[in-house]
XYZ file of C-alpha atoms in Angstrom:
302
model
C 0.000 0.000 0.000
C 1.503 3.335 -0.994
C 2.574 5.684 1.864
C 0.782 8.992 2.232
C 2.460 12.424 1.889
C 2.302 12.921 5.618
C 3.896 9.600 6.276
C 6.722 10.424 3.855
C 7.374 13.702 5.594
C 7.447 11.958 8.960
C 9.823 9.292 7.639
C 12.224 11.840 6.065
C 12.193 13.966 9.196
C 13.189 11.030 11.426
C 15.342 8.992 9.079
C 17.171 11.614 6.965
C 19.637 12.767 9.611
C 20.801 9.176 10.197
C 21.034 8.493 6.468
C 23.144 11.616 5.868
C 25.436 10.605 8.678
C 25.796 7.017 7.588
C 25.394 7.172 3.766
C 27.963 9.399 2.020
C 26.232 9.203 -1.344
C 22.955 10.322 0.034
C 24.693 13.093 1.967
C 26.557 14.258 -1.174
C 23.412 14.263 -3.249
C 21.533 16.269 -0.632
C 24.402 18.798 -0.228
C 24.655 19.208 -4.015
C 20.971 19.784 -4.234
C 21.132 22.233 -1.330
C 23.955 24.219 -2.960
C 21.822 24.680 -5.998
C 18.976 26.032 -3.845
C 20.856 27.807 -0.972
C 24.084 29.876 -0.705
C 27.168 28.384 0.768
C 28.916 29.365 4.013
C 31.426 31.702 2.378
C 28.832 33.224 0.150
C 26.587 33.605 3.144
C 29.406 35.207 5.116
C 30.142 37.598 2.230
C 26.496 38.534 2.035
C 26.391 39.040 5.792
C 29.486 41.264 5.727
C 28.014 43.256 2.888
C 24.737 43.574 4.764
C 26.652 44.572 7.899
C 28.673 47.143 5.943
C 25.460 48.442 4.403
C 23.874 48.598 7.859
C 26.936 50.470 9.159
C 26.818 52.798 6.152
C 23.100 53.332 6.607
C 23.696 53.942 10.294
C 26.396 56.513 9.474
C 24.046 58.114 6.959
C 21.289 58.135 9.569
C 23.716 59.546 12.134
C 24.734 62.259 9.659
C 21.089 62.915 8.968
C 20.427 62.911 12.703
C 23.256 65.343 13.292
C 22.063 67.451 10.352
C 18.538 67.288 11.760
C 19.842 68.205 15.201
C 21.803 71.099 13.689
C 18.725 72.141 11.703
C 16.622 71.813 14.847
C 19.192 73.884 16.739
C 19.172 76.454 13.916
C 15.379 76.426 13.865
C 15.324 76.748 17.665
C 17.808 79.646 17.471
C 15.803 81.198 14.649
C 12.572 80.679 16.608
C 14.290 82.152 19.682
C 15.427 85.161 17.638
C 11.938 85.495 16.175
C 10.493 85.145 19.693
C 12.885 87.783 21.000
C 12.085 89.985 17.986
C 8.352 89.437 18.524
C 8.711 90.202 22.219
C 10.678 93.357 21.403
C 8.057 94.283 18.781
C 5.280 93.569 21.284
C 7.085 95.699 23.858
C 7.506 98.462 21.246
C 3.833 98.161 20.260
C 2.783 98.229 23.925
C 4.912 101.343 24.442
C 3.495 102.867 21.241
C -0.053 102.000 22.336
C 0.703 103.491 25.758
C 1.991 106.666 24.116
C -1.065 106.753 21.854
C -3.304 106.197 24.881
C -1.534 108.976 26.763
C -1.767 111.210 23.669
C -5.478 110.392 23.268
C -6.099 111.077 26.925
C -4.248 114.388 26.635
C -6.219 115.211 23.451
C -9.484 114.290 25.198
C -8.517 116.509 28.114
C -7.639 119.326 25.700
C -10.918 118.876 23.794
C -12.825 118.827 27.069
C -11.114 122.034 28.131
C -11.765 123.541 24.689
C -15.437 122.514 24.894
C -15.674 124.078 28.348
C -14.164 127.284 27.011
C -16.582 127.187 24.060
C -19.492 126.671 26.443
C -18.299 129.608 28.511
C -17.820 131.702 25.352
C -21.294 130.721 24.104
C -22.764 131.555 27.484
C -21.042 134.941 27.392
C -22.295 135.439 23.813
C -25.802 134.494 24.943
C -25.586 136.986 27.794
C -24.216 139.599 25.378
C -27.032 138.729 22.947
C -29.597 139.133 25.711
C -27.995 142.435 26.675
C -28.035 143.478 23.001
C -31.707 142.512 22.746
C -32.428 144.552 25.848
C -30.431 147.471 24.392
C -32.254 147.174 21.058
C -35.569 147.007 22.892
C -34.677 150.159 24.787
C -33.376 151.763 21.591
C -36.588 150.843 19.747
C -38.605 152.203 22.637
C -36.638 155.449 22.439
C -37.060 155.453 18.650
C -40.801 155.004 19.055
C -40.844 157.889 21.506
C -38.680 159.954 19.133
C -40.942 158.923 16.237
C -43.959 160.000 18.223
C -42.254 163.285 19.033
C -41.386 163.727 15.344
C -44.984 162.934 14.476
C -46.191 165.677 16.777
C -43.426 167.928 15.431
C -44.615 167.122 11.892
C -48.109 167.985 12.941
C -46.813 171.296 14.238
C -44.806 171.757 11.010
C -47.902 170.985 8.946
C -49.815 173.466 11.027
C -47.063 176.024 10.499
C -46.961 175.246 6.762
C -50.731 175.634 6.543
C -50.424 178.952 8.278
C -47.550 179.908 5.929
C -49.659 178.779 2.966
C -52.537 180.849 4.172
C -50.160 183.764 4.627
C -48.720 183.113 1.179
C -52.204 183.101 -0.319
C -52.921 186.302 1.519
C -49.723 187.829 0.117
C -50.580 186.629 -3.378
C -53.953 188.209 -3.050
C -52.223 191.267 -1.663
C -49.856 191.243 -4.623
C -52.788 191.182 -7.009
C -54.322 193.939 -5.015
C -51.087 195.907 -5.131
C -51.134 195.760 -8.899
C -54.576 197.355 -8.812
C -53.731 199.874 -6.148
C -55.431 197.954 -3.324
C -52.202 197.448 -1.380
C -48.938 199.286 -1.566
C -45.730 197.677 -2.957
C -43.884 198.743 0.183
C -46.255 196.801 2.457
C -45.789 193.678 0.304
C -41.991 194.051 0.325
C -42.027 194.429 4.107
C -44.047 191.213 4.448
C -41.569 189.191 2.340
C -38.615 190.687 4.220
C -40.168 189.763 7.558
C -40.530 186.148 6.471
C -36.846 186.009 5.402
C -35.755 187.483 8.720
C -37.918 185.016 10.658
C -36.904 181.953 8.602
C -33.145 182.597 8.529
C -32.571 184.811 11.564
C -31.044 187.425 9.298
C -31.860 191.095 8.900
C -33.003 192.416 5.494
C -31.608 195.926 5.125
C -33.120 198.392 2.664
C -30.211 200.446 1.326
C -30.573 203.720 -0.567
C -27.532 204.923 -2.534
C -26.941 207.740 -5.036
C -26.086 206.564 -8.576
C -24.187 209.539 -9.907
C -23.164 207.781 -13.118
C -26.702 206.680 -14.036
C -25.616 203.051 -14.130
C -29.074 201.730 -13.120
C -31.610 204.114 -14.690
C -29.457 205.748 -17.384
C -29.239 209.020 -15.422
C -28.165 209.996 -11.897
C -30.790 208.908 -9.410
C -31.360 207.261 -6.033
C -31.190 203.465 -6.020
C -33.067 201.378 -3.415
C -31.924 197.800 -2.902
C -32.441 195.094 -0.242
C -29.353 193.286 1.052
C -28.666 190.530 3.599
C -25.266 190.283 5.281
C -24.784 187.205 7.441
C -21.628 185.329 8.421
C -19.621 187.260 5.846
C -22.057 186.486 3.005
C -23.455 189.252 0.806
C -26.906 188.492 -0.607
C -28.731 191.035 -2.802
C -32.538 190.716 -2.931
C -35.424 191.974 -5.034
C -38.807 191.694 -3.249
C -41.783 192.595 -5.450
C -45.452 191.664 -5.817
C -44.863 190.992 -9.520
C -41.733 190.705 -11.609
C -41.431 191.432 -15.339
C -38.413 191.048 -17.580
C -37.621 194.788 -17.322
C -37.935 194.603 -13.517
C -35.457 191.721 -13.483
C -32.957 193.575 -15.707
C -33.268 196.650 -13.485
C -32.590 194.465 -10.428
C -29.532 193.015 -12.151
C -28.161 196.541 -12.794
C -28.877 197.442 -9.144
C -26.879 194.388 -8.028
C -23.953 195.314 -10.295
C -24.100 198.892 -8.985
C -24.052 197.724 -5.365
C -21.175 195.274 -6.042
C -19.174 198.128 -7.584
C -20.043 200.342 -4.641
C -18.946 197.743 -2.079
C -15.945 196.576 -4.057
C -16.958 192.893 -3.824
C -19.161 190.450 -5.717
C -22.453 189.332 -4.192
C -22.560 185.694 -3.107
C -26.194 185.256 -4.199
C -28.842 187.220 -6.110
C -32.433 186.508 -5.018
C -35.603 187.599 -6.792
C -38.761 186.777 -4.791
C -42.213 187.351 -6.240
C -45.456 185.349 -6.390
C -45.948 186.519 -9.971
C -42.862 186.066 -12.183
C -43.235 186.577 -15.917
C -42.007 183.688 -18.060
C -39.661 185.996 -19.951
C -38.317 187.282 -16.639
C -37.770 183.696 -15.454
C -35.780 182.807 -18.575
C -33.713 185.978 -18.259
C -33.068 185.290 -14.587
C -31.798 181.794 -15.380
C -29.442 183.289 -17.949
C -28.110 185.881 -15.493
C -27.722 183.400 -12.622
C -30.442 184.947 -10.430
C -32.280 182.642 -8.018
C -36.049 183.105 -8.384
C -38.650 182.068 -5.821
C -42.417 182.422 -5.600
C -42.331 183.107 -1.842
C -39.845 183.849 0.910
C -40.462 180.424 2.488
C -39.169 178.786 -0.707
C -35.735 180.321 -0.374
C -32.938 177.809 0.198
C -30.944 177.944 3.408
C -28.881 181.074 3.859
């Protein structure tokens, strides 16, 4: 009966050592077969030495790498330490900078607070000044209202006076008409106009009578009557008549020239006052530079 695979293995395992010891042929065959399949002692030793040399070389490489790693780690640690120190210095600088900024901000806040307080005080003073100004303006307006009221009453008085003057002027105009028809004398009318001038300007109207030996006024020697006003060094020659024609105006102009020659100075103003001035006389007066008025109250300030 054929032996099983297990039985063969058991038999070889127990019998092969004795066979190799006792049977040279079997031993040689097995060793030859083994050499083909496995390395010999010397070859094995060479491989071992090579492996050992490789292990030593690898170990040296690893040691070099280790040392390089340690050096790199040391460099990294030194670099990290420098960075740490730099960061700490930067943090310290930033803290100091922040502290300075904080102190500056606090000082600025204190300054702004003080400035705001001063502004509040200034505004309060302005408000008080404004209130005082309002009170002053109120008082000034009150005084203006009082002055306005006084002027109103003064205007009423002036209107009353002007009405009276107008009535007087109408009366004089009527008187002038009457004088032309013999109802009222020219002298009375002249005196009325002169009185108004004296009252209005606080100046005296003087009726002067001079002898014209050369006949400068009337073309032959004769007496010349003329009204003059002398005030504050001014010489004003007047003609006061109830009516004034062109010939009357030319006669007045010759009288004025005669009086200027007599006094040795030129008159400052020539005034012709009459409620009835002929148009031709008015044009002639404008040409000769004579001021013409319809009433004494119309005369400009002397």
